[in-house]
Every structure is written in structure tokens, then in C-alpha cells.
Coordinates of C-alpha atoms in Angstrom, one line a residue:
M1 CA 51.4 -48.4 17.2
S2 CA 48.3 -49.4 19.2
L3 CA 46.2 -46.7 20.9
S4 CA 46.3 -46.5 24.7
P5 CA 43.1 -47.4 26.6
S6 CA 42.5 -43.8 27.5
I7 CA 42.8 -42.6 23.9
R8 CA 40.7 -45.5 22.7
K9 CA 38.0 -44.5 25.2
Q10 CA 38.1 -40.9 24.0
Y11 CA 37.6 -42.0 20.4
I12 CA 34.6 -44.1 21.5
S13 CA 33.2 -41.0 23.2
V14 CA 33.6 -38.9 20.0
I15 CA 31.8 -41.5 18.0
A16 CA 29.0 -41.7 20.5
V17 CA 28.6 -37.9 20.6
D18 CA 28.7 -37.6 16.8
A19 CA 26.1 -40.3 16.5
L20 CA 23.9 -38.5 19.1
C21 CA 24.2 -35.1 17.4
I22 CA 23.5 -36.5 14.0
T23 CA 20.5 -38.5 15.2
V24 CA 18.9 -35.6 17.1
S25 CA 19.6 -33.0 14.3
V26 CA 18.2 -35.2 11.5
A27 CA 15.1 -36.1 13.6
C28 CA 14.4 -32.5 14.4
L29 CA 14.9 -31.5 10.7
A30 CA 12.5 -34.3 9.6
L31 CA 9.9 -33.1 12.1
R32 CA 10.3 -29.5 10.8
L33 CA 9.9 -30.6 7.2
Y34 CA 6.9 -32.7 8.0
V35 CA 5.2 -29.7 9.7
R36 CA 6.0 -27.3 6.9
R37 CA 5.0 -29.7 4.1
F38 CA 1.9 -31.5 5.6
I39 CA 0.6 -29.2 8.3
T40 CA 1.2 -25.7 7.0
G41 CA 1.3 -26.7 3.3
R42 CA 4.5 -25.0 2.1
L43 CA 8.3 -25.0 2.3
G44 CA 10.2 -21.8 2.7
Y45 CA 13.7 -20.7 1.8
D46 CA 14.9 -21.3 5.4
D47 CA 13.8 -24.9 5.1
W48 CA 16.0 -25.5 2.0
L49 CA 18.9 -23.7 3.6
L50 CA 18.6 -25.7 6.7
L51 CA 18.4 -28.9 4.7
V52 CA 21.7 -28.0 2.9
G53 CA 23.3 -27.0 6.2
V54 CA 22.5 -30.3 7.9
N55 CA 23.8 -32.2 4.9
E56 CA 27.0 -30.2 5.1
A57 CA 27.3 -30.7 8.8
V58 CA 27.1 -34.5 8.7
S59 CA 29.2 -35.0 5.6
V60 CA 32.8 -34.7 4.7
F61 CA 32.5 -31.1 3.6
P62 CA 34.1 -28.4 5.7
Y63 CA 32.4 -27.6 8.9
I64 CA 32.6 -23.9 8.3
I65 CA 30.4 -24.1 5.1
G66 CA 27.8 -26.1 7.0
E67 CA 27.6 -23.3 9.6
V68 CA 27.1 -20.7 6.9
F69 CA 24.0 -22.5 5.6
V70 CA 22.6 -23.1 9.2
R71 CA 23.1 -19.3 10.0
A72 CA 21.5 -18.5 6.6
A73 CA 18.4 -20.4 7.8
Y74 CA 18.5 -18.4 11.0
A75 CA 18.6 -15.2 9.1
V76 CA 15.6 -16.1 7.0
F77 CA 13.7 -17.2 10.1
Y78 CA 14.4 -13.9 11.9
L79 CA 13.4 -11.9 8.8
R80 CA 10.1 -13.7 8.9
I81 CA 9.3 -12.4 12.4
I82 CA 10.3 -8.8 11.4
P83 CA 7.7 -7.9 8.7
R84 CA 8.2 -4.9 6.5
Q85 CA 4.9 -3.3 7.2
L86 CA 5.6 -2.6 10.9
G87 CA 8.3 0.0 10.2
H88 CA 11.3 -2.2 11.2
K89 CA 13.4 -1.6 8.0
W90 CA 16.6 -0.8 9.9
Q91 CA 16.4 -4.1 11.8
R92 CA 16.0 -6.0 8.6
Y93 CA 19.0 -4.1 7.0
I94 CA 21.2 -4.9 10.0
L95 CA 20.3 -8.6 9.8
I96 CA 21.0 -8.7 6.0
A97 CA 24.3 -6.8 6.4
A98 CA 25.4 -8.9 9.3
F99 CA 24.8 -12.2 7.5
A100 CA 26.5 -10.9 4.3
L101 CA 29.6 -10.1 6.4
Y102 CA 29.4 -13.4 8.2
A103 CA 29.0 -15.5 5.1
T104 CA 31.8 -13.6 3.3
V105 CA 34.3 -14.1 6.2
Q106 CA 33.4 -17.7 6.9
T107 CA 33.5 -18.7 3.2
S108 CA 36.9 -17.0 2.8
T109 CA 38.2 -18.8 5.9
A110 CA 37.0 -22.1 4.6
F111 CA 38.8 -21.6 1.3
V112 CA 42.0 -20.6 3.1
Y113 CA 41.8 -23.6 5.4
L114 CA 41.1 -25.9 2.4
F115 CA 43.9 -24.6 0.2
Q116 CA 46.5 -23.7 2.9
C117 CA 49.0 -26.1 1.4
G118 CA 48.1 -25.5 -2.2
A119 CA 46.1 -28.4 -3.5
P120 CA 43.8 -30.0 -0.9
S121 CA 45.7 -33.3 -1.4
N122 CA 48.8 -31.7 0.1
L123 CA 47.2 -31.4 3.5
T124 CA 48.2 -35.0 4.2
R125 CA 51.5 -35.0 2.3
A126 CA 54.7 -34.8 4.4
G127 CA 57.0 -31.9 3.5
A128 CA 54.3 -29.8 1.8
T129 CA 54.7 -26.0 2.0
C130 CA 51.7 -24.6 3.9
I131 CA 50.6 -21.4 5.6
D132 CA 52.0 -21.0 9.1
N133 CA 50.0 -22.9 11.6
S134 CA 49.6 -19.9 13.9
T135 CA 48.0 -17.9 11.1
V136 CA 45.6 -20.7 10.3
G137 CA 44.8 -21.0 14.0
I138 CA 43.9 -17.4 14.2
L139 CA 41.6 -17.6 11.2
F140 CA 40.0 -20.8 12.6
N141 CA 39.4 -19.2 16.0
N142 CA 37.7 -16.2 14.4
I143 CA 34.9 -18.3 13.1
Y144 CA 33.8 -19.0 16.7
Y145 CA 33.8 -15.3 17.5
L146 CA 31.7 -14.7 14.5
D147 CA 29.3 -17.5 15.4
A148 CA 28.7 -16.1 18.8
A149 CA 28.4 -12.5 17.7
F150 CA 26.0 -13.3 14.9
D151 CA 23.8 -15.5 17.0
W152 CA 23.5 -12.9 19.8
L153 CA 23.0 -10.0 17.3
L154 CA 20.1 -11.7 15.6
A155 CA 18.6 -12.8 18.9
F156 CA 18.8 -9.3 20.4
I157 CA 17.1 -7.6 17.4
A158 CA 14.4 -10.3 17.1
I159 CA 13.6 -10.2 20.9
R160 CA 13.3 -6.4 20.8
V161 CA 10.9 -6.4 17.8
V162 CA 8.8 -9.2 19.3
W163 CA 8.6 -7.5 22.8
T164 CA 7.6 -4.1 21.5
N165 CA 4.8 -5.2 19.1
T166 CA 1.3 -6.4 19.7
M167 CA 1.4 -10.1 20.7
N168 CA -0.2 -12.0 23.6
Q169 CA 2.0 -12.8 26.5
R170 CA 2.0 -16.5 26.0
T171 CA 3.0 -16.3 22.3
R172 CA 5.6 -13.7 23.1
M173 CA 7.3 -15.9 25.7
T174 CA 7.2 -18.9 23.4
V175 CA 9.0 -16.9 20.7
V176 CA 11.6 -15.4 23.1
S177 CA 12.2 -18.9 24.6
V178 CA 13.0 -20.3 21.2
I179 CA 15.3 -17.5 20.4
L180 CA 17.2 -17.7 23.7
F181 CA 17.5 -21.5 23.2
G182 CA 19.3 -20.7 20.0
C183 CA 21.7 -18.5 21.8
C184 CA 23.0 -21.5 23.6
A185 CA 24.8 -22.4 20.4
G186 CA 26.5 -19.0 20.6
M187 CA 27.6 -19.8 24.2
L188 CA 29.2 -23.1 23.0
A189 CA 31.0 -21.2 20.3
I190 CA 32.5 -18.9 23.0
A191 CA 33.4 -22.0 25.1
V192 CA 35.5 -23.3 22.2
I193 CA 37.8 -20.2 22.1
P194 CA 39.7 -20.7 25.4
M195 CA 40.0 -24.4 24.6
L196 CA 41.7 -23.6 21.3
H197 CA 43.9 -20.9 23.0
Y198 CA 45.0 -23.4 25.7
A199 CA 45.8 -26.0 23.0
S200 CA 48.0 -23.5 21.1
V201 CA 49.8 -22.0 24.0
F202 CA 50.0 -24.3 27.0
S203 CA 49.8 -27.9 25.8
S204 CA 53.0 -29.7 24.9
S205 CA 52.5 -33.4 24.6
G206 CA 50.8 -35.1 21.7
S207 CA 48.3 -36.9 23.9
E208 CA 47.3 -33.7 25.6
N209 CA 46.7 -32.0 22.2
L210 CA 44.7 -35.0 21.1
A211 CA 42.5 -34.8 24.2
L212 CA 41.9 -31.1 23.6
S213 CA 41.1 -31.7 20.0
I214 CA 38.5 -34.4 21.0
G215 CA 37.0 -32.0 23.5
V216 CA 36.8 -29.2 20.9
D217 CA 35.2 -31.7 18.4
M218 CA 32.5 -32.6 20.9
V219 CA 31.7 -28.9 21.7
I220 CA 31.5 -28.0 18.0
N221 CA 29.1 -30.9 17.4
F222 CA 26.9 -29.9 20.2
E223 CA 26.9 -26.3 18.9
S224 CA 25.8 -27.3 15.5
M225 CA 23.2 -29.7 16.9
L226 CA 21.7 -26.9 19.2
A227 CA 21.5 -24.5 16.3
I228 CA 19.7 -27.0 14.0
V229 CA 17.4 -28.2 16.8
C230 CA 16.4 -24.6 17.7
I231 CA 15.6 -23.5 14.1
S232 CA 13.7 -26.8 13.6
L233 CA 11.6 -26.7 16.7
A234 CA 10.7 -23.0 15.9
V235 CA 8.0 -24.1 13.5
V236 CA 6.4 -27.1 15.2
K237 CA 3.7 -25.2 17.1
P238 CA 1.1 -25.8 14.3
L239 CA 1.6 -29.6 14.9
I240 CA 1.2 -29.2 18.7
S241 CA -1.9 -27.1 18.2
K242 CA -3.3 -29.7 15.9
W243 CA -2.8 -32.4 18.5
L244 CA -4.1 -30.3 21.4
D245 CA -6.9 -28.3 19.8
N246 CA -7.7 -30.4 16.8
D247 CA -7.9 -27.3 14.6
G248 CA -7.2 -29.3 11.5
P249 CA -4.5 -28.9 8.9
R250 CA -3.4 -25.8 7.0
S251 CA -3.5 -23.5 10.0
G252 CA -1.2 -20.5 9.5
S253 CA 2.5 -21.3 10.0
R254 CA 3.6 -17.8 10.5
R255 CA 0.8 -16.3 12.5
W256 CA 2.2 -17.2 15.9
L257 CA 5.6 -15.8 14.9
V258 CA 4.6 -12.6 13.2
P259 CA 3.7 -9.6 15.3
E260 CA 0.1 -8.5 14.7
A261 CA -0.1 -5.5 12.3
K262 CA -3.5 -4.4 13.3
D263 CA -2.4 -0.9 14.2
S264 CA -0.8 -0.4 10.8
V265 CA -4.0 -1.0 8.9
P266 CA -6.3 2.1 8.3
E267 CA -9.6 1.8 10.0
S268 CA -11.4 2.3 6.7
T269 CA -9.9 -1.0 5.4
M270 CA -11.0 -3.1 8.3
M271 CA -14.2 -5.1 8.9
S272 CA -15.8 -5.7 12.3
I273 CA -16.1 -9.4 12.5
K274 CA -17.0 -11.8 15.3
C275 CA -15.2 -15.2 14.9
S276 CA -16.8 -18.4 16.0
G277 CA -15.5 -20.0 19.2
G278 CA -14.7 -16.7 20.8
K279 CA -11.4 -16.2 18.9
T280 CA -10.0 -12.8 18.2
P281 CA -9.7 -11.8 14.6
F282 CA -6.2 -11.2 13.2
Y283 CA -5.7 -8.4 10.7
G284 CA -2.8 -8.3 8.3
R285 CA -1.7 -7.7 4.7
G286 CA -0.1 -9.4 1.9
S287 CA -0.8 -13.1 2.4
V288 CA -3.7 -15.5 1.9
G289 CA -5.6 -16.0 5.2
V290 CA -8.0 -18.7 6.4
I291 CA -11.6 -17.7 5.8
P292 CA -13.3 -17.6 9.3
K293 CA -16.9 -18.4 10.1
F294 CA -19.0 -15.3 10.4
E295 CA -21.9 -14.8 12.9
P296 CA -24.3 -13.6 11.6
I297 CA -23.5 -13.6 7.9
S298 CA -26.4 -11.2 7.1
S299 CA -24.9 -8.4 9.2
L300 CA -21.6 -8.1 7.3
K301 CA -20.9 -5.1 5.1
F302 CA -18.2 -6.0 2.6
E303 CA -15.7 -3.5 1.3
P304 CA -14.2 -3.7 -2.2
M305 CA -11.7 -6.5 -2.4
S306 CA -8.8 -4.2 -3.2
R307 CA -9.3 -2.5 0.2
I308 CA -9.9 -5.5 2.5
S309 CA -7.1 -6.7 4.7
I310 CA -6.5 -10.4 5.2
I311 CA -8.4 -11.7 8.3
E312 CA -7.6 -14.9 10.2
C313 CA -9.2 -16.3 13.3

């Protein structure tokens, strides 16, 4: 049976949307990996998780598993901007516990969906005994509730931490904007829920169900694309700074995302330093910093290395 012109047009729209989402997602991921590898000089756990998540999202593997990896990259990113030394342990515990719950429920749902008819090959076999469609529909709808809840929970905690710690206004607004942009993916996850409810309750004809399925597919693809784009663009500021300020490679990749820990460092462990170019020194712990230019070098009084905090300009 040939497809009607309207159905054929909808299929073309799906192909166009899928191609757009894949192109934008892969391009943003490539830009992120370029910045992390060649500008900042290192790849983190969130980079590898995002790479796996994008591969899952554009391949034939279940969509749910791809979302788990993308949200894992989100969780690692948010843990980066909530450092341990600033006394935010409970926020970190909430993020870890929330992702553990999210990953467990989503992975379980993916396995139920995959094996709902026994062997996966039975999904396309007529007359196969499967779990009731209403039960599968409820489980499938829950993943969008979890997507939205997890996105907004992580964003709320991260915004609160960033807003209450030492950070200049421009950097703070940049970080908050990136986080809020990521919440758009959660909004799309919410938008899918009434569409699925309408499809299961009110629609009757096959063509209407097909149209709703196509609409849901488009919204899902845009949700995944926004999540990937947001987490990818979150680390490109070193590249922009290199273009605009010509600061050179190897500038700190985390410095603009991590609240300054100056207040947590004892005064006895700090050095009074004037950086060249009128820049303000950054005091922190636990990572290798960029050695600044000192003026004048003869006036410095160095403390023992075990007591000196990392300093960046």
C-alpha cells in the first residue's frame, strides 16, 4: 500500500529533523573535544561519557540508554563546578544520589522495553505474547518525567552554588545562562508527556497515531540535541578567549566554571602577588596552575612548597 502524500511529507520532515539534530550534535561535540584536547590539553570523564551518549543517540541502540550517558556527562559537569573544598558536600551527595536513581530506573525501563515480548526478535513477530501496552506506555512516559526532574534538580543546585560563591558577575551570568539553556531540554521532555497521553487516550485512527508518533519523535530528537549542545558549548570559552584575547593555549579549562576558593585558604598559606596586565590572582588548591609573571621578582617571599596554594592569573 502506497503512502498518502500527507504521510509521505511527514516522513520527509522526520528525516530532515533527524539529519539536523545529528549534524548539530556531532558538530558541537567535535568542537568540545577540540577545545578539551588542543586548547586545555586534557579530556575529562564527562567528555568520554558524552561521546558514548552521542553515539548511542544517533545509532540503533535504545534511546533511553543514550539519555543515561548524556545525563551522566551532565552530572560530571555539575560536579566540576561544585568543588569539595567549598563546603558543598550535601549538594554533591544529592547530585550523585539523583543520578544513581535516574540511571537505575532508566536502564531498567530500557531492558523492560527491549524484552517486553521475550526475545527482542519477537517485537516484530505477529502473535507474540508481550507485556500489556498500557504498562509499557506508563514505563515509557516515566522516562520523560525523570528527564525533566533530573535536569531541573541539577540546574537548581548548580545555580545556587554559583550564585552564592565568589565569582565576577560576567562569569556568573555566563555559567547560569549555560545551565538554563540546558533546562530547555527538560522543558521538551515535559512537552512530550501530554502528547503521549493524547495518543493513548483520545486518538483512534491509525493515521492520527502515526502523526502523533512523528511529532513525539521530533520533540525527542530536539530534546537530545539541546542537551548535547548545551554540555558541549559549556567548555568552549577557552577557545573564545584565545580568539579574542590571544592568551595562548593551555589556559585553565575549569577556572571560569569553578567558584573561587580564596576565602577557604588560610592567610598564612597565601602570597601577595601582582600579576602582569592588571589581572587579579586566583587562589585555589589541588591542581596545577599556570605560573604567572611576577613584578618585581626580587620582592617575593616564597613559603615552603607544601604550604603554597596554586595561583593563576
